[in-house]
PDB file of C-alpha atoms in Angstrom:
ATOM      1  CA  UNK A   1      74.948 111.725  83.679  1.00 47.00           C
ATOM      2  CA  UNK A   2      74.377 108.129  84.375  1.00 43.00           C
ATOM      3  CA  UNK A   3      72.486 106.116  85.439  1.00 43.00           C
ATOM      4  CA  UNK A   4      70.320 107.314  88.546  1.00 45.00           C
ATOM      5  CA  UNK A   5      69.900 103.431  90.143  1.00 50.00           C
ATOM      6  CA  UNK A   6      71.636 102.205  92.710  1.00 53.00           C
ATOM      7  CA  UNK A   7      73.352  98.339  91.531  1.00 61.00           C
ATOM      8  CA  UNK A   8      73.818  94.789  93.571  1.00 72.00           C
ATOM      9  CA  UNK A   9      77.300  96.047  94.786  1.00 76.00           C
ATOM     10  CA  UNK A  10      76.262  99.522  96.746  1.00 83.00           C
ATOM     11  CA  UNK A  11      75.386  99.567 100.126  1.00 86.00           C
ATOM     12  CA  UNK A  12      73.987 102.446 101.383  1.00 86.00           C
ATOM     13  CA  UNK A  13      76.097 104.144 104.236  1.00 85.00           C
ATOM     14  CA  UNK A  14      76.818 107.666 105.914  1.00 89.00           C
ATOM     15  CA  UNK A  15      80.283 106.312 106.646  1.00 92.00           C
ATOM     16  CA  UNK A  16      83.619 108.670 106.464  1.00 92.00           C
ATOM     17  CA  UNK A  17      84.532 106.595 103.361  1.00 93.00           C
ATOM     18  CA  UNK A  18      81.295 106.760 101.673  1.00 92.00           C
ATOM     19  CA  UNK A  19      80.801 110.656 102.060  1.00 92.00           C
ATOM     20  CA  UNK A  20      84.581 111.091 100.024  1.00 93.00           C
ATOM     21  CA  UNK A  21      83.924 112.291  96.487  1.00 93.00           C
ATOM     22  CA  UNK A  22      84.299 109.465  93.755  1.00 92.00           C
ATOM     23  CA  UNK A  23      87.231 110.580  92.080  1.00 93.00           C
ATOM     24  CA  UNK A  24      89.456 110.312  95.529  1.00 94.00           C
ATOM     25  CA  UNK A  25      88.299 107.127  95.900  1.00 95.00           C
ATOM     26  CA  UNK A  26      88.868 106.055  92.226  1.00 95.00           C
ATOM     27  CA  UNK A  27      92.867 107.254  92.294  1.00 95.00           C
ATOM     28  CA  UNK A  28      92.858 105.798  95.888  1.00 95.00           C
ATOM     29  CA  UNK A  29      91.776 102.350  94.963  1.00 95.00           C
ATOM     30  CA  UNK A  30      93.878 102.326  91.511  1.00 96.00           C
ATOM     31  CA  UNK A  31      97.023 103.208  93.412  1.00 96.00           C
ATOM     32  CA  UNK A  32      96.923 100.605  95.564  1.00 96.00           C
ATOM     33  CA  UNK A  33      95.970  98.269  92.922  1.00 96.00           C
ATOM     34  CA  UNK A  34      99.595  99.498  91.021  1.00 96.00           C
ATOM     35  CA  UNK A  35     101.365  99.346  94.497  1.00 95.00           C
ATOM     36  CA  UNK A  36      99.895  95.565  95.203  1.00 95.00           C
ATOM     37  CA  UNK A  37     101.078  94.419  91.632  1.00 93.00           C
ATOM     38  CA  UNK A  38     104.370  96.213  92.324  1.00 92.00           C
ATOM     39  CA  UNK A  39     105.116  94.130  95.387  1.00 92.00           C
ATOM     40  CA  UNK A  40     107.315  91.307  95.373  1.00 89.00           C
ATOM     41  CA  UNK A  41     105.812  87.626  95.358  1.00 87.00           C
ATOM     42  CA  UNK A  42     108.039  86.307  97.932  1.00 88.00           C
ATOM     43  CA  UNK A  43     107.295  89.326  99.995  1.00 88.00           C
ATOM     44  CA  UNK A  44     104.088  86.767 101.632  1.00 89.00           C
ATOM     45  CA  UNK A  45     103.817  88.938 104.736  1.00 92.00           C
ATOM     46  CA  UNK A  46     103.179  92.093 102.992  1.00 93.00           C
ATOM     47  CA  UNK A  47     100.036  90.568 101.384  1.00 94.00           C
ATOM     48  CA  UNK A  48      98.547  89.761 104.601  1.00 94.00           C
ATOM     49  CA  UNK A  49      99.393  93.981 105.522  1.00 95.00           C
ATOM     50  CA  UNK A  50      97.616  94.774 102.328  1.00 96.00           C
ATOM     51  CA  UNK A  51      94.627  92.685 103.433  1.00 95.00           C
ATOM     52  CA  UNK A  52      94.764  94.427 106.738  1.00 96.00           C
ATOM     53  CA  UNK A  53      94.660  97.508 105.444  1.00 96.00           C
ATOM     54  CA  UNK A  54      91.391  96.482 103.239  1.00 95.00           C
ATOM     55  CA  UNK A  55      90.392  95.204 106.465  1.00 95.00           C
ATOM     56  CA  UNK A  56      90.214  98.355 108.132  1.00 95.00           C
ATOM     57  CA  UNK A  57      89.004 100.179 105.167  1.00 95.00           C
ATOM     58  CA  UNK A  58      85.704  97.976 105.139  1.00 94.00           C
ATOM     59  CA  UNK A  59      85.337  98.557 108.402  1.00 94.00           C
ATOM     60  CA  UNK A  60      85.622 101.931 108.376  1.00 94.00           C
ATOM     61  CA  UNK A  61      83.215 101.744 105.719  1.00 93.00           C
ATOM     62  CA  UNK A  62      81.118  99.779 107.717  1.00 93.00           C
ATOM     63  CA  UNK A  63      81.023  96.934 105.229  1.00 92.00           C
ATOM     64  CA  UNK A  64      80.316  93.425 106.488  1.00 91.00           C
ATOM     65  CA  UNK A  65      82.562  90.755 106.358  1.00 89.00           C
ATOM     66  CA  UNK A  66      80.028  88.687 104.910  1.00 89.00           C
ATOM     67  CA  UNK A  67      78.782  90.766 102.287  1.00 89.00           C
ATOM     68  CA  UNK A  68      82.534  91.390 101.145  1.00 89.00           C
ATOM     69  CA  UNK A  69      83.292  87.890 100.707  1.00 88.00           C
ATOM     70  CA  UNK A  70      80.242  86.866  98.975  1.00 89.00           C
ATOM     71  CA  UNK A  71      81.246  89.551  96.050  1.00 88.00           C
ATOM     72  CA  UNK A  72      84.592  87.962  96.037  1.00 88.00           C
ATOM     73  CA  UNK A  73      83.093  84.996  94.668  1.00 85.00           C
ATOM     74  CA  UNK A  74      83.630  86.511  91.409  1.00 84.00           C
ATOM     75  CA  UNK A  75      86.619  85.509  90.664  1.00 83.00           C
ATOM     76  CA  UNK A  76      86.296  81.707  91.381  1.00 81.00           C
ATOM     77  CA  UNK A  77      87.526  81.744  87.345  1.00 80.00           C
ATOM     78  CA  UNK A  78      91.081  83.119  88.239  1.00 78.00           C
ATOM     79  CA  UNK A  79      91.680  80.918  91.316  1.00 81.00           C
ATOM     80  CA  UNK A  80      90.710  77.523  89.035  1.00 81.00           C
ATOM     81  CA  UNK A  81      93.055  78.690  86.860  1.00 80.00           C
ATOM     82  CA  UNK A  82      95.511  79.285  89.558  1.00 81.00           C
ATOM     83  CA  UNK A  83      95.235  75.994  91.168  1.00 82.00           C
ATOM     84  CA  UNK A  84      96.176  74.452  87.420  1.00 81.00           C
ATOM     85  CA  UNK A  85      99.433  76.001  87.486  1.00 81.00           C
ATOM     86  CA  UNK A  86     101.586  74.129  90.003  1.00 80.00           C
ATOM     87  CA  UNK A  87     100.046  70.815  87.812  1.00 80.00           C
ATOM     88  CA  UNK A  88     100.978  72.354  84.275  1.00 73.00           C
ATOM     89  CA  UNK A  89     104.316  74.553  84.914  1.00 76.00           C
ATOM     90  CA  UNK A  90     107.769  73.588  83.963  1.00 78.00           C
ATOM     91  CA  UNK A  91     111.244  73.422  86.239  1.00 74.00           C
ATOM     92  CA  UNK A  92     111.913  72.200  89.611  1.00 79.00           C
ATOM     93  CA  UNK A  93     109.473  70.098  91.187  1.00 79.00           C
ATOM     94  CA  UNK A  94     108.507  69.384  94.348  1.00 79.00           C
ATOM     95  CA  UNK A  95     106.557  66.401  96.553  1.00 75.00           C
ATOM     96  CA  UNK A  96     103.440  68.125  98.212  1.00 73.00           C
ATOM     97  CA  UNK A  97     100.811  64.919  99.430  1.00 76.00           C
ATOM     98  CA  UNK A  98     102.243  63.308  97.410  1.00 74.00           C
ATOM     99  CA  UNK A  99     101.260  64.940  94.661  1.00 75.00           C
ATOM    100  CA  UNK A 100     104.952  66.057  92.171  1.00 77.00           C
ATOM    101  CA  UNK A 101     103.868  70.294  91.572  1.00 80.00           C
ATOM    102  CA  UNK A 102     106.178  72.832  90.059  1.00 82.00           C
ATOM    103  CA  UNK A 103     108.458  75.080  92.019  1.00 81.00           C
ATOM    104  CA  UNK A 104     107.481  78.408  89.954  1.00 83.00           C
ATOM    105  CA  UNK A 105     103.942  77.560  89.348  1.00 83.00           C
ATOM    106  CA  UNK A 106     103.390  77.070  92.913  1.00 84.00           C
ATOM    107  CA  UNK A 107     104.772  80.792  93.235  1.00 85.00           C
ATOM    108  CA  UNK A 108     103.056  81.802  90.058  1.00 86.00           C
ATOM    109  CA  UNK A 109      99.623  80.726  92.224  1.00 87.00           C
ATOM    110  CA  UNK A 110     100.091  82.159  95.261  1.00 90.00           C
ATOM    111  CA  UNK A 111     101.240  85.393  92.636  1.00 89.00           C
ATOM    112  CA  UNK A 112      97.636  85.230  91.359  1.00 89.00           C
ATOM    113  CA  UNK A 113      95.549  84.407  94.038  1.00 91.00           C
ATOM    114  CA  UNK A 114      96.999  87.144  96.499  1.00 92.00           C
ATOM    115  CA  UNK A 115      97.321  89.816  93.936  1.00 93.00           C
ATOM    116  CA  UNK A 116      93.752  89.420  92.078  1.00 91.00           C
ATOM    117  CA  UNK A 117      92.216  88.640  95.648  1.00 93.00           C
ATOM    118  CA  UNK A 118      93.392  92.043  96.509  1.00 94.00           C
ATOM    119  CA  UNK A 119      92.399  93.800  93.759  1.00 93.00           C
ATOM    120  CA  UNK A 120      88.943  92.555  93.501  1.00 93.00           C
ATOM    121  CA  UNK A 121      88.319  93.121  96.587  1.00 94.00           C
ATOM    122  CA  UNK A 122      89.503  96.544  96.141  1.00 95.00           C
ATOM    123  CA  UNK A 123      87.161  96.953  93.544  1.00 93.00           C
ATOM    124  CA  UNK A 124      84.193  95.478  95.214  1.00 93.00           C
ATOM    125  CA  UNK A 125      85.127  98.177  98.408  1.00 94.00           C
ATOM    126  CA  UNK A 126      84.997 100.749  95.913  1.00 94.00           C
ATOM    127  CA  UNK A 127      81.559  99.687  94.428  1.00 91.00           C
ATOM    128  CA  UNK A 128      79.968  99.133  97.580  1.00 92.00           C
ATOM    129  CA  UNK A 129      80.568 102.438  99.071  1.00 93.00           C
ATOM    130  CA  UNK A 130      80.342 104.655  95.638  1.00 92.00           C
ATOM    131  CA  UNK A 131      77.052 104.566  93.211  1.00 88.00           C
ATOM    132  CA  UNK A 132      77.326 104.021  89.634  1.00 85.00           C
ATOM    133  CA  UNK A 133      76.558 106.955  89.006  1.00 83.00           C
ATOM    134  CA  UNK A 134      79.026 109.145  91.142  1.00 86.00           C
ATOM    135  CA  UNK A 135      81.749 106.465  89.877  1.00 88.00           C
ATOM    136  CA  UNK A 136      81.250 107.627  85.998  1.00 86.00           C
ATOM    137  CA  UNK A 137      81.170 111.376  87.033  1.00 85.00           C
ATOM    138  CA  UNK A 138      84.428 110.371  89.076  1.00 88.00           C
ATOM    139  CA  UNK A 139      85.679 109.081  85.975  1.00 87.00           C
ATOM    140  CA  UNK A 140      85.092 112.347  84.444  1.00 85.00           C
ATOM    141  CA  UNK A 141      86.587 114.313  87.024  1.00 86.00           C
ATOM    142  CA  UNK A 142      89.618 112.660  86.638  1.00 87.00           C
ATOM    143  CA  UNK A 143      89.873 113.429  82.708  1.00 85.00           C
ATOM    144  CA  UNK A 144      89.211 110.184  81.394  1.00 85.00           C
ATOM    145  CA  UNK A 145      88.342 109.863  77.499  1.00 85.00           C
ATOM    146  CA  UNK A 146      84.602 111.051  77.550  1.00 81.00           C
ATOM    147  CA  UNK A 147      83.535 109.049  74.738  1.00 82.00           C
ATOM    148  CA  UNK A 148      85.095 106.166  77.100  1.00 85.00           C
ATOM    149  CA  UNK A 149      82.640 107.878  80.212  1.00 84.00           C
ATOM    150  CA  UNK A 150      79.790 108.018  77.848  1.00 83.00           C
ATOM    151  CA  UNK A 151      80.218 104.021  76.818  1.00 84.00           C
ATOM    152  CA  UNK A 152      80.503 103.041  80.289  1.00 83.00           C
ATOM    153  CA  UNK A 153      77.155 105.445  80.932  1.00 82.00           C
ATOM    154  CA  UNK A 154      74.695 103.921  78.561  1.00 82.00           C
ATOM    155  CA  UNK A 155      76.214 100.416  78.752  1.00 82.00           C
ATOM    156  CA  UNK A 156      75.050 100.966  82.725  1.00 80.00           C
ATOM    157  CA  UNK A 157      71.933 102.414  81.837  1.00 80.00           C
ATOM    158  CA  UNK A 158      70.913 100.562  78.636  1.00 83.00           C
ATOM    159  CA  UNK A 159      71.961  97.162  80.384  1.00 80.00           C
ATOM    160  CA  UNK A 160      69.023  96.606  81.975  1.00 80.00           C
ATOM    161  CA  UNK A 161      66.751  97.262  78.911  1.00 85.00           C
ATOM    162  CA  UNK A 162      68.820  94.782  77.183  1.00 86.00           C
ATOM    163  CA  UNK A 163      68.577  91.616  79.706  1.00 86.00           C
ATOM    164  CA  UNK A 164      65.057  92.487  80.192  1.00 86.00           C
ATOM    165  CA  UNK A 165      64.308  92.463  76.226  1.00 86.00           C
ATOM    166  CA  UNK A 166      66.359  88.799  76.075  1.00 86.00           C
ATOM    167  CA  UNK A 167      64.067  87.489  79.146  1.00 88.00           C
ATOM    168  CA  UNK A 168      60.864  88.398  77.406  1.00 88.00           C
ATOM    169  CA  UNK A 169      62.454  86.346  74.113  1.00 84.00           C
ATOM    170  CA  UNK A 170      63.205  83.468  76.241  1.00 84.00           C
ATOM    171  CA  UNK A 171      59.362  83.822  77.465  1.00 86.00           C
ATOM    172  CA  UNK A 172      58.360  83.972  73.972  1.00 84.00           C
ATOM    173  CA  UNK A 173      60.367  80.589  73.034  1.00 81.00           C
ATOM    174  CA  UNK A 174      58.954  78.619  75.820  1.00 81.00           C
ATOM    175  CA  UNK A 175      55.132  79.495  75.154  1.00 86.00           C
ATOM    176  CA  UNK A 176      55.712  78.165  71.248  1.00 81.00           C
ATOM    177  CA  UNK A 177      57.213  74.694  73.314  1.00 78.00           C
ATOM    178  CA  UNK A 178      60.824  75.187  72.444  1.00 74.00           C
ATOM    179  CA  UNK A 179      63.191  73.914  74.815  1.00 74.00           C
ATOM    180  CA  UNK A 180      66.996  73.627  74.072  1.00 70.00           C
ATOM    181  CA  UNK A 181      67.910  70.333  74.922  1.00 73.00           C
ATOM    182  CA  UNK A 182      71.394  70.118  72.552  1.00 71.00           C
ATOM    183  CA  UNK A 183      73.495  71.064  69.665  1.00 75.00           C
ATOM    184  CA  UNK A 184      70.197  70.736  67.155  1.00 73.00           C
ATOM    185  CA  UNK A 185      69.120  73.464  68.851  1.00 73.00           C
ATOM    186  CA  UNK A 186      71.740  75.928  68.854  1.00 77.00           C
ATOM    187  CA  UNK A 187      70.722  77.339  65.186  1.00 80.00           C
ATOM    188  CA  UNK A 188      67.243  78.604  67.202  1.00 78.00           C
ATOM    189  CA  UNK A 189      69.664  80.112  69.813  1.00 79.00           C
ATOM    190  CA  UNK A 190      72.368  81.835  67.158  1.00 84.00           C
ATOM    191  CA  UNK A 191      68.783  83.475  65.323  1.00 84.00           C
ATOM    192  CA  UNK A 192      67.885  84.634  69.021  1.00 84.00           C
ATOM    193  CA  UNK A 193      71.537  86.197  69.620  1.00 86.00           C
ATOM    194  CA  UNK A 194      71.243  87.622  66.106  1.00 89.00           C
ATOM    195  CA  UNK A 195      68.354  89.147  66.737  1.00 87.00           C
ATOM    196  CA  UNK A 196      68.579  90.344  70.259  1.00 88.00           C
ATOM    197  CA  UNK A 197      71.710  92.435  68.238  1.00 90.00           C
ATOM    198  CA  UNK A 198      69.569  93.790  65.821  1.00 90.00           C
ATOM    199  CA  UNK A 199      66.966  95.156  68.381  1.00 87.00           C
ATOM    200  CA  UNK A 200      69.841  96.597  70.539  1.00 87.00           C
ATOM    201  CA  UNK A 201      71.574  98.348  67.383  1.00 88.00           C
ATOM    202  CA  UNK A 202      67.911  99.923  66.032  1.00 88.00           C
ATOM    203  CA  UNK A 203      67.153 100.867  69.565  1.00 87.00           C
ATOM    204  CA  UNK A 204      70.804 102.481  69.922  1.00 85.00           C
ATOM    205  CA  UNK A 205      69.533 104.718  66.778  1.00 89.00           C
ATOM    206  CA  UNK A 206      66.401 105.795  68.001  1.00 91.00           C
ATOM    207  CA  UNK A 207      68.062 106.679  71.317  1.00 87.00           C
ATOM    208  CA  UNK A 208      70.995 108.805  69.733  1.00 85.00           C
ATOM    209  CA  UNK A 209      68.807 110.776  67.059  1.00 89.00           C
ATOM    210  CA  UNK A 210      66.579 111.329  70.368  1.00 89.00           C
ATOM    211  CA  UNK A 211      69.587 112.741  72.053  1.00 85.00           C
ATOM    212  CA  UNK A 212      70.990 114.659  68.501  1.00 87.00           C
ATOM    213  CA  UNK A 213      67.534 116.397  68.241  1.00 90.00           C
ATOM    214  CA  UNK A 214      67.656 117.688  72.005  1.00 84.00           C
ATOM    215  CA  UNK A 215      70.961 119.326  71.494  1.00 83.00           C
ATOM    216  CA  UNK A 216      73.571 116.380  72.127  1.00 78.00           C
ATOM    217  CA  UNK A 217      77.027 117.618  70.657  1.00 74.00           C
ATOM    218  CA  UNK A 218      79.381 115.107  71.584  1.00 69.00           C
ATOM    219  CA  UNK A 219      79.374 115.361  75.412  1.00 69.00           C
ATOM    220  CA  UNK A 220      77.274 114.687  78.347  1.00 68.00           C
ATOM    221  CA  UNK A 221      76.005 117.949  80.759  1.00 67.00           C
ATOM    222  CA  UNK A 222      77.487 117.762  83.748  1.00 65.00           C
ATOM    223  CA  UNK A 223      74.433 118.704  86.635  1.00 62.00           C
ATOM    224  CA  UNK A 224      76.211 118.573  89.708  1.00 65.00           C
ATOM    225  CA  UNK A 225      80.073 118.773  89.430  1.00 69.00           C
ATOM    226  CA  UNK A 226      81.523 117.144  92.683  1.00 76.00           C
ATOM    227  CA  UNK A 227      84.489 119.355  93.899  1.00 80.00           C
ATOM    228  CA  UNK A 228      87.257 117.352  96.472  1.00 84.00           C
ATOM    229  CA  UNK A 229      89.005 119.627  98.980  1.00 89.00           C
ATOM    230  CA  UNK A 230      92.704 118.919  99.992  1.00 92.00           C
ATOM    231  CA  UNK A 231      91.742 116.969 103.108  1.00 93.00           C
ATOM    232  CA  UNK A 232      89.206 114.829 100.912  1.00 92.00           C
ATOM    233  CA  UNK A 233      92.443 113.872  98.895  1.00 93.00           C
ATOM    234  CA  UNK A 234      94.558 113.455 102.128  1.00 94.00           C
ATOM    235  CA  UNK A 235      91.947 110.926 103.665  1.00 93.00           C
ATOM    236  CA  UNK A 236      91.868 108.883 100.507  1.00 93.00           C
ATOM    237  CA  UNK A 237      95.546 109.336  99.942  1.00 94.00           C
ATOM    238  CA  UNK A 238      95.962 107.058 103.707  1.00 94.00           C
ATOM    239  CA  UNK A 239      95.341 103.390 101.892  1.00 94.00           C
ATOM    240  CA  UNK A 240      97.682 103.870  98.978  1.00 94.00           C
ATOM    241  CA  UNK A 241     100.619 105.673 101.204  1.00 95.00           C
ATOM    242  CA  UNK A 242     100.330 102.840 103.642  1.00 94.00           C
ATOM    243  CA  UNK A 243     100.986 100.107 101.128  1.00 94.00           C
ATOM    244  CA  UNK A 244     103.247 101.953  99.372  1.00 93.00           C
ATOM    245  CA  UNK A 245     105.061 102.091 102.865  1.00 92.00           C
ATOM    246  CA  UNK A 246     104.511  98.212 103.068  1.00 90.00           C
ATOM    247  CA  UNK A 247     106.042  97.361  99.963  1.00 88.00           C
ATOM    248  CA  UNK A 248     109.452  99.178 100.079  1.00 87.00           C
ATOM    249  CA  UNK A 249     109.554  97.760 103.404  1.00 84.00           C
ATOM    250  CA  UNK A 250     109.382  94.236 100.946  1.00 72.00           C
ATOM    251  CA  UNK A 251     111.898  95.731  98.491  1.00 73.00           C
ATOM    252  CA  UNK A 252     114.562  96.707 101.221  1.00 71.00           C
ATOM    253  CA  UNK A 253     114.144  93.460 103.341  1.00 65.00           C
TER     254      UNK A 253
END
């Protein structure tokens, strides 16, 4: 089930962390998610614990620094939005180069920026050291919707298809001279969007009457069920214990 290709985010390893089965990994990574919201803002040391604890997790995984980092980029978004709030946020204020920013939204930053940096880079430790495809049968193992499983399956595998079949439109345009060079131009564009939907909707028919006519009832065949034993769970369990440790060490202090 899946898709069989490896994506951008993988990186092929024989590592300890690699070789744990995808749903240990998936609770694993979502618990410590839950226990890094949980934590306290003003709790700033325990952040830099949790990023320790990443830290040894990557390198367990053998993960470069480098590579880690450069996937982090992705959520440049969040911190502009972050850096807005101390400008844009009511109450107290205080004098920082002398610049007048807001008590709480200079908390309400640091809330973001440590909490989402954590997560994604949770995340992007998870998908560099599990393939797409062990990830959805993960999701499977751990009794998620399957009609969710089978969404996230073909939107992996058909996503591809889809990009490629916009590229070769965008091919098309230029070789008739058109250019988009403002808002004049954006009818051409809506007509390309509108069709690029059509295409993807007829070729979503074809696919599932394919699937209907070779026996498809609902649910995906599962070829190779992936079975974790208690010191699989154990090993995973580490990361989330030791921030869970971390954090009611915040609560108490």
């Amino acid at each position: 089930m899946g898709a069989g290709h490896a994506h951008k985010l993988y990186r092929h390893g024989h590592s300890p962390v690699h070789a744990l089965p995808p749903h240990c990994k998936l609770a694993a990574a979502f618990a410590f998610v839950v226990v890094v919201v949980s934590t306290s803002r003003e709790a700033v040391w325990a952040f830099g614990l949790y990023a320790v604890l990443l830290a040894a997790v990557a390198a367990a995984a053998r993960i470069p620094a480098g590579f880690l980092l450069r996937r982090l980029l992705i959520e440049v978004p969040f911190v502009a939005f972050a850096v807005l709030m101390p400008f844009v946020a009511q109450g107290e204020r205080v004098e920082v180069l002398g610049m007048s920013l807001s008590v709480s939204g200079l908390w309400g930053a640091w809330n973001v920026l440590a909490k989402g940096t954590l997560g994604v880079a949770a995340s992007v430790l998870l998908a560099s050291t599990t393939e797409l495809r062990a990830l959805l049968l993960g999701l499977q193992q751990l009794k998620l919707p399957p009609l969710l499983v089978q969404i996230a399956s073909f939107m992996i595998r058909y996503g591809d298809v889809i990009t490629d079949e916009l590229r070769r439109m965008s091919i098309a345009r230029r070789s008739r001279g058109f250019e988009a060079r403002g808002i004049r131009h954006w009818g051409v564009l809506a007509k390309t969007a509108g069709a690029l939907f059509i295409r993807s909707y007829e070729r979503g028919e074809r696919v599932h009457l394919a699937m209907v006519s070779r026996g498809y009832a609902g649910s995906m065949p599962v070829i190779d069920e992936v079975v974790a034993t208690r010191a699989q769970w154990a090993y995973a369990a580490v990361l989330p214990a030791a921030a869970l440790a971390v954090c009611l060490m915040g609560w108490t202090l």
